[in-house]
Amino acid sequence: MNFPRFIRIAVLPYRHVIEIKDGNRIVGGLEAKIINLLSNVLGFRYQIFISKEMAWGHPLENGTWTGLIGMVSRNESDLGFGFTAVTKSRSKAVDFVPYNVEENSFATRLPPILSSAGSLAHPFQWKVWVSCFLIAFFAPILFKFVMSNKIPFHRLSLAMIGGMVQESSILKFKATKSRFLMGSWFIFSMFLSLSYTAVLLSSLTVPLRAGGVRNIEQLAAAISEGRFECHGIRGSSQILILKDSLNDDMRLIGRNIIEKDWMSNNEITRIPEDIEDSVAILGSKTFFHFAYGEERFSTKYIFEETVSYWNVGILVNKGFCCKTRLATVVSRFRETGIIRRLYNDMQFETRRGTDSEASRNSVLSMNDLMGLFVLLGVGHIAASVVLICEKVYYKFVCF
């Protein structure tokens, strides 16, 4: 049987997936490109019908469906496009032609960038800083007690502290024991100073961010402490997957979403343009990448962990004549990498125009070096105070 020359297509408009203007004119999106490819290969014209409920739909008591699935199952359209997950319940109402496997995960707003003015303190955690100060204070005392050389304590202290900031030493040691001690100290100081310098340079070129929620375990802990919320689409099967999960953290997240009603007011398939502070969004990784871009070019963080996998496919009316032919063409698109190329093109489009912002990370500004200038100013002020005190001391005490 020849493929029909005219097809009715129901769509669920969504940014980067199917974008509609002027009523029913497709202007862009991933599935819009798939529709045009199918039209060219199979040689059919089509008319677009938009879902009135702007939702995938859910079953009613009489066995019918609402939304996009209802339009296809009631024969109001032959095909349906809306980035729709293939599920057992939906397959009873319509047939599916899967074209990709998707992942569900969480997205949050990236933590704020740490102040550039304090960049000198960023390379080490406070525990490391405290350890360094304690070592710098007690090590000269210990070395002075162990060494047999009659070196003034202040010269030994300055030499050891100078080694920590890559300053050379002119001290001479005759005893082998003293040479081994100072040699071990200079090796320690070299690795410490090089580590600090490497992290400092990287933090200046690529700004460091404050610690935030980056995985499911941290999200569950933040929710249990009342510091975070997790929002999902009402009616989404992914919330039930979380609630019934064998993983304790995922089960805690799903239970809180349901009990505290952290869900959208309806089944409208929309991911917010922005994410509030202390809020995680449950959804498709592809949706997140399309809506927010990749992490380097976005202010959102998408978890690497996956909640679940699911097939996304084209909805097909059960009475449609040419499902086998359609499935064959879609399978060829998938196997030859055409579908993956469309995904990559859409992800590239989402980050266009943001490269300039990313490139600014490699340019140091006055604000990045403000801490250095402040430290220089404090050092000069301290030196001036010491100089004045010395002048006063020698004038009024020594003479």
Coordinates of C-alpha atoms in Angstrom, one line a residue:
M1 CA 0.0 0.0 0.0
N2 CA 1.3 3.4 -0.9
F3 CA 1.9 5.9 1.8
P4 CA -0.9 8.5 2.1
R5 CA -0.3 11.8 0.2
F6 CA -1.8 13.8 3.1
I7 CA -1.4 13.3 6.8
R8 CA -3.1 15.0 9.8
I9 CA -0.5 15.6 12.6
A10 CA -1.4 16.5 16.1
V11 CA 1.4 18.4 18.0
L12 CA 2.2 19.6 21.4
P13 CA 4.2 22.8 21.0
Y14 CA 7.3 23.1 23.0
R15 CA 10.3 25.3 22.7
H16 CA 13.2 23.6 20.8
V17 CA 11.0 20.6 20.1
I18 CA 8.1 21.9 18.1
E19 CA 7.7 25.7 17.7
I20 CA 4.6 27.1 16.2
K21 CA 3.7 30.6 14.9
D22 CA 0.7 32.1 13.2
G23 CA -1.7 29.5 14.4
N24 CA -0.3 26.2 12.9
R25 CA 2.9 27.1 11.1
I26 CA 5.9 25.1 12.2
V27 CA 9.0 27.3 12.5
G28 CA 11.6 25.1 14.2
G29 CA 12.4 22.4 16.7
L30 CA 13.8 18.9 16.9
E31 CA 10.6 17.1 16.0
A32 CA 9.7 19.7 13.5
K33 CA 12.9 18.7 11.6
I34 CA 11.8 15.0 11.9
I35 CA 8.4 15.8 10.4
N36 CA 10.0 17.6 7.5
L37 CA 12.4 14.8 6.9
L38 CA 9.5 12.2 6.9
S39 CA 7.5 14.5 4.6
N40 CA 10.4 14.6 2.1
V41 CA 11.3 10.9 2.2
L42 CA 7.7 9.6 2.2
G43 CA 6.3 12.2 -0.1
F44 CA 3.3 13.5 1.9
R45 CA 1.8 16.9 2.7
Y46 CA 0.5 17.5 6.2
Q47 CA -1.7 19.8 8.3
I48 CA -0.9 20.7 11.9
F49 CA -3.5 20.4 14.8
I50 CA -2.5 21.7 18.2
S51 CA -3.6 20.0 21.4
K52 CA -6.2 22.2 23.1
E53 CA -5.2 21.0 26.6
M54 CA -1.5 21.6 25.8
A55 CA -0.7 18.3 27.5
W56 CA 0.1 14.7 26.7
G57 CA -3.1 13.7 28.3
H58 CA -4.4 11.2 30.8
P59 CA -7.1 8.4 30.7
L60 CA -10.7 9.1 31.7
E61 CA -13.1 6.7 33.4
N62 CA -14.9 5.9 30.1
G63 CA -11.6 4.7 28.6
T64 CA -10.9 7.7 26.4
W65 CA -7.9 10.0 26.7
T66 CA -7.4 13.8 26.9
G67 CA -4.7 15.9 25.3
L68 CA -2.4 14.8 22.5
I69 CA -3.0 11.1 23.0
G70 CA -6.7 11.6 22.9
M71 CA -6.5 13.4 19.6
V72 CA -4.6 10.5 18.0
S73 CA -6.7 7.8 19.6
R74 CA -10.0 9.4 18.5
N75 CA -8.8 9.5 14.9
E76 CA -8.7 13.3 14.9
S77 CA -5.2 13.0 13.6
D78 CA -3.0 10.2 12.1
L79 CA 0.2 11.0 13.8
G80 CA 1.2 12.8 17.0
F81 CA 4.4 14.6 18.0
G82 CA 5.2 16.0 21.4
F83 CA 8.3 14.3 22.7
T84 CA 6.1 11.7 24.2
A85 CA 7.2 8.9 26.4
V86 CA 6.2 5.3 25.4
T87 CA 4.3 3.7 28.3
K88 CA 2.2 0.6 28.7
S89 CA -1.0 2.5 29.5
R90 CA -0.5 4.9 26.5
S91 CA 0.2 2.0 24.2
K92 CA -3.4 0.7 24.8
A93 CA -4.8 3.9 23.3
V94 CA -2.2 4.5 20.5
D95 CA 0.7 2.9 18.8
F96 CA 4.2 4.2 18.9
V97 CA 7.2 4.4 16.6
P98 CA 10.1 5.0 19.0
Y99 CA 13.0 7.1 17.6
N100 CA 15.3 7.7 20.7
V101 CA 16.0 6.7 24.3
E102 CA 15.8 9.5 26.8
E103 CA 17.0 9.9 30.4
N104 CA 15.3 11.6 33.3
S105 CA 17.3 13.5 35.9
F106 CA 17.4 16.7 38.0
A107 CA 18.5 20.3 37.2
T108 CA 19.3 23.1 39.6
R109 CA 20.6 26.6 39.4
L110 CA 24.4 26.7 39.6
P111 CA 25.8 28.0 42.9
P112 CA 27.0 31.6 42.9
I113 CA 30.6 32.3 41.8
L114 CA 32.9 32.9 44.8
S115 CA 34.0 36.5 45.2
S116 CA 37.0 37.3 43.0
A117 CA 38.3 39.7 45.7
G118 CA 39.0 36.7 47.9
S119 CA 40.6 34.7 45.2
L120 CA 43.9 34.4 47.2
A121 CA 42.1 32.3 49.8
H122 CA 40.1 30.1 47.5
P123 CA 42.8 27.5 46.6
F124 CA 42.8 25.9 50.0
Q125 CA 40.0 24.9 52.3
W126 CA 40.0 26.5 55.8
K127 CA 41.3 23.3 57.4
V128 CA 44.3 23.4 55.1
W129 CA 44.9 27.1 55.9
V130 CA 44.8 26.4 59.6
S131 CA 47.2 23.5 59.2
C132 CA 49.6 25.6 57.3
F133 CA 49.6 28.4 59.9
L134 CA 50.1 25.9 62.7
I135 CA 53.0 24.2 60.9
A136 CA 54.6 27.6 60.1
F137 CA 54.3 28.5 63.8
F138 CA 55.5 25.2 65.5
A139 CA 57.9 23.8 62.9
P140 CA 60.7 26.4 63.5
I141 CA 60.5 25.8 67.2
L142 CA 60.8 22.1 66.7
F143 CA 63.7 22.5 64.2
K144 CA 65.5 24.8 66.5
F145 CA 65.3 22.3 69.3
V146 CA 66.5 19.4 67.2
M147 CA 69.2 21.1 65.2
S148 CA 72.7 21.5 66.6
N149 CA 73.6 24.5 64.5
K150 CA 73.7 27.7 66.4
I151 CA 71.4 29.7 64.0
P152 CA 69.4 32.5 65.4
F153 CA 65.7 31.5 65.8
H154 CA 64.4 34.5 63.8
R155 CA 66.7 33.7 60.8
L156 CA 65.6 30.0 60.9
S157 CA 61.9 31.1 61.1
L158 CA 62.2 33.5 58.2
A159 CA 64.1 30.9 56.1
M160 CA 61.4 28.2 56.7
I161 CA 58.5 30.5 56.1
G162 CA 60.2 31.9 53.0
G163 CA 60.5 28.4 51.7
M164 CA 56.7 28.1 51.8
V165 CA 56.4 31.1 49.5
Q166 CA 59.1 29.9 47.1
E167 CA 61.9 32.1 48.6
S168 CA 65.4 30.8 48.4
S169 CA 67.5 30.3 51.6
I170 CA 71.1 31.3 52.3
L171 CA 71.4 29.3 55.5
K172 CA 74.4 26.9 55.7
F173 CA 74.2 23.7 57.7
K174 CA 77.2 21.5 58.5
A175 CA 75.5 18.7 60.4
T176 CA 73.9 15.9 58.2
K177 CA 70.9 15.8 60.5
S178 CA 70.2 19.5 59.9
R179 CA 70.6 19.1 56.2
F180 CA 68.1 16.3 56.1
L181 CA 65.6 18.2 58.2
M182 CA 65.8 21.4 56.0
G183 CA 65.8 19.3 52.9
S184 CA 62.5 17.6 53.9
W185 CA 61.1 21.0 54.8
F186 CA 62.0 22.5 51.4
I187 CA 60.5 19.5 49.5
F188 CA 57.2 20.0 51.5
S189 CA 57.3 23.7 50.9
M190 CA 57.8 23.2 47.1
F191 CA 54.8 20.9 46.7
L192 CA 52.6 23.1 48.9
S193 CA 53.5 26.3 47.0
L194 CA 53.1 24.7 43.6
S195 CA 49.7 23.2 44.6
Y196 CA 48.6 26.6 45.7
T197 CA 49.8 28.4 42.6
A198 CA 48.2 25.8 40.2
V199 CA 44.8 26.1 41.9
L200 CA 45.1 29.9 42.1
L201 CA 45.7 30.3 38.4
S202 CA 42.9 27.9 37.5
S203 CA 40.5 29.6 39.8
L204 CA 41.3 33.0 38.3
T205 CA 40.8 31.9 34.7
V206 CA 37.7 29.7 35.5
P207 CA 36.0 31.1 38.5
L208 CA 35.2 28.8 41.4
R209 CA 31.6 28.3 42.6
A210 CA 30.3 27.8 46.0
G211 CA 29.4 24.3 47.0
G212 CA 25.9 23.3 46.0
V213 CA 23.6 20.3 45.4
R214 CA 25.3 18.2 42.6
N215 CA 23.9 14.6 43.0
I216 CA 20.9 12.7 44.2
E217 CA 22.4 11.9 47.6
Q218 CA 23.0 15.6 48.3
L219 CA 19.6 16.6 47.0
A220 CA 17.9 14.1 49.3
A221 CA 19.9 15.4 52.3
A222 CA 19.0 19.0 51.4
I223 CA 15.3 18.1 51.1
S224 CA 15.2 16.2 54.4
E225 CA 16.9 19.3 56.1
G226 CA 14.3 21.6 54.6
R227 CA 16.9 23.5 52.5
F228 CA 15.6 22.4 49.1
E229 CA 12.5 21.6 47.1
C230 CA 12.1 19.3 44.1
H231 CA 9.4 20.2 41.5
G232 CA 7.9 17.9 38.9
I233 CA 5.1 17.9 36.3
R234 CA 1.7 16.8 37.7
G235 CA 0.8 13.3 36.5
S236 CA 4.3 12.4 35.4
S237 CA 5.1 8.8 35.8
Q238 CA 8.6 9.7 36.8
I239 CA 7.4 10.9 40.2
L240 CA 5.9 7.4 40.9
I241 CA 9.2 5.8 39.8
L242 CA 11.0 7.9 42.4
K243 CA 8.4 7.1 45.1
D244 CA 8.6 3.3 44.4
S245 CA 12.4 3.2 43.9
L246 CA 14.6 0.8 45.8
N247 CA 17.1 3.6 46.4
D248 CA 16.4 5.3 49.7
D249 CA 17.4 8.8 48.5
M250 CA 15.2 8.6 45.4
R251 CA 12.3 7.3 47.4
L252 CA 12.7 10.2 49.9
I253 CA 12.6 12.7 47.0
G254 CA 9.5 11.1 45.4
R255 CA 7.7 10.9 48.7
N256 CA 8.3 14.6 49.4
I257 CA 7.2 15.7 46.0
I258 CA 3.8 13.9 46.5
E259 CA 3.2 14.7 50.2
K260 CA 4.2 18.4 49.9
D261 CA 2.6 18.8 46.4
W262 CA 5.7 20.1 44.7
M263 CA 4.0 19.7 41.3
S264 CA 2.8 21.9 38.6
N265 CA -0.8 23.1 38.8
N266 CA -1.7 21.1 35.6
E267 CA -0.2 18.7 33.1
I268 CA 1.2 21.4 30.9
T269 CA 4.5 20.2 29.6
R270 CA 6.7 23.2 30.4
I271 CA 10.1 23.5 32.0
P272 CA 10.5 26.9 33.6
E273 CA 12.7 29.4 31.8
D274 CA 14.6 29.9 35.1
I275 CA 15.1 27.8 38.2
E276 CA 14.6 29.4 41.6
D277 CA 17.3 29.1 44.3
S278 CA 17.1 26.0 46.4
V279 CA 14.8 24.3 43.9
A280 CA 15.5 21.2 41.8
I281 CA 13.5 20.3 38.6
L282 CA 12.7 16.7 37.6
G283 CA 12.6 16.2 33.9
S284 CA 14.3 15.0 30.7
K285 CA 18.0 15.6 30.2
T286 CA 17.3 16.5 26.6
F287 CA 14.7 19.1 27.7
F288 CA 17.2 20.5 30.1
H289 CA 19.9 20.7 27.5
F290 CA 17.6 22.3 25.0
A291 CA 16.1 24.8 27.5
Y292 CA 19.2 25.7 29.5
G293 CA 22.2 24.6 27.3
E294 CA 25.2 22.8 28.4
E295 CA 26.8 23.6 31.8
R296 CA 29.7 25.6 30.4
F297 CA 27.2 27.9 28.6
S298 CA 24.5 27.9 31.2
T299 CA 23.7 29.0 34.7
K300 CA 22.0 25.6 35.4
Y301 CA 23.5 22.3 36.5
I302 CA 22.2 19.0 35.2
F303 CA 22.8 16.0 37.3
E304 CA 25.0 13.3 35.8
E305 CA 23.0 10.6 37.5
T306 CA 19.9 9.2 35.9
V307 CA 16.5 8.5 37.5
S308 CA 15.1 6.4 34.7
Y309 CA 15.3 5.6 31.0
W310 CA 12.4 5.8 28.6
N311 CA 11.6 5.6 24.9
V312 CA 10.3 8.7 23.1
G313 CA 8.3 8.1 20.0
I314 CA 5.8 9.2 17.4
L315 CA 2.2 8.6 18.2
V316 CA 0.3 6.6 15.5
N317 CA -3.4 6.0 15.3
K318 CA -4.2 2.3 15.6
G319 CA -6.1 2.4 12.4
F320 CA -3.3 4.1 10.4
C321 CA -2.6 2.1 7.2
C322 CA 1.2 2.4 6.9
K323 CA 2.8 2.0 10.3
T324 CA 5.3 -0.5 9.1
R325 CA 6.5 1.8 6.4
L326 CA 6.8 4.7 8.8
A327 CA 8.7 2.5 11.4
T328 CA 11.1 1.4 8.7
V329 CA 12.0 5.0 7.7
V330 CA 12.4 6.1 11.3
S331 CA 14.6 3.1 12.0
R332 CA 16.9 4.1 9.1
F333 CA 17.1 7.6 10.5
R334 CA 18.1 6.3 13.8
E335 CA 20.6 3.7 12.6
T336 CA 22.4 6.1 10.2
G337 CA 22.8 8.7 12.9
I338 CA 20.4 11.3 11.5
I339 CA 18.4 11.5 14.7
R340 CA 21.6 12.0 16.7
R341 CA 22.7 14.7 14.3
L342 CA 19.4 16.5 14.8
Y343 CA 19.9 16.4 18.5
N344 CA 23.5 17.7 18.3
D345 CA 22.3 20.5 16.0
M346 CA 19.7 21.6 18.5
Q347 CA 22.1 21.6 21.4
F348 CA 24.5 23.6 19.4
E349 CA 21.8 26.2 18.6
T350 CA 21.0 26.6 22.3
R351 CA 24.5 27.7 23.1
R352 CA 25.0 30.0 20.2
G353 CA 25.6 33.6 21.3
T354 CA 27.0 32.5 24.7
D355 CA 30.5 31.7 23.6
S356 CA 31.6 35.2 24.2
E357 CA 30.5 35.0 27.8
A358 CA 32.4 31.7 28.3
S359 CA 35.5 33.1 26.8
R360 CA 35.5 36.0 29.3
N361 CA 36.5 33.4 31.9
S362 CA 40.0 33.4 30.5
V363 CA 40.5 37.2 30.8
L364 CA 41.6 38.5 34.2
S365 CA 39.9 41.7 35.3
M366 CA 40.8 44.2 38.0
N367 CA 38.2 42.6 40.3
D368 CA 39.9 39.2 39.9
L369 CA 43.2 40.8 41.2
M370 CA 41.6 43.0 43.8
G371 CA 42.6 40.7 46.7
L372 CA 46.2 40.9 45.5
F373 CA 46.2 44.7 45.5
V374 CA 44.5 44.7 48.9
L375 CA 47.1 42.4 50.3
L376 CA 49.8 44.7 48.8
G377 CA 48.2 47.7 50.4
V378 CA 47.9 46.1 53.8
G379 CA 51.6 45.0 53.6
H380 CA 52.7 48.6 52.8
I381 CA 50.6 50.0 55.6
A382 CA 52.1 47.4 58.0
A383 CA 55.6 48.2 56.9
S384 CA 55.0 51.9 57.3
V385 CA 53.7 51.4 60.9
V386 CA 56.8 49.2 61.7
L387 CA 59.1 51.9 60.2
I388 CA 57.4 54.6 62.3
C389 CA 57.7 52.5 65.5
E390 CA 61.4 51.9 64.8
K391 CA 62.0 55.6 64.3
V392 CA 60.2 56.5 67.5
Y393 CA 62.0 53.7 69.4
Y394 CA 65.5 54.7 68.4
K395 CA 64.8 58.4 68.9
F396 CA 63.3 58.2 72.4
V397 CA 64.7 55.0 73.8
C398 CA 68.1 54.5 72.4
F399 CA 69.3 58.1 72.6

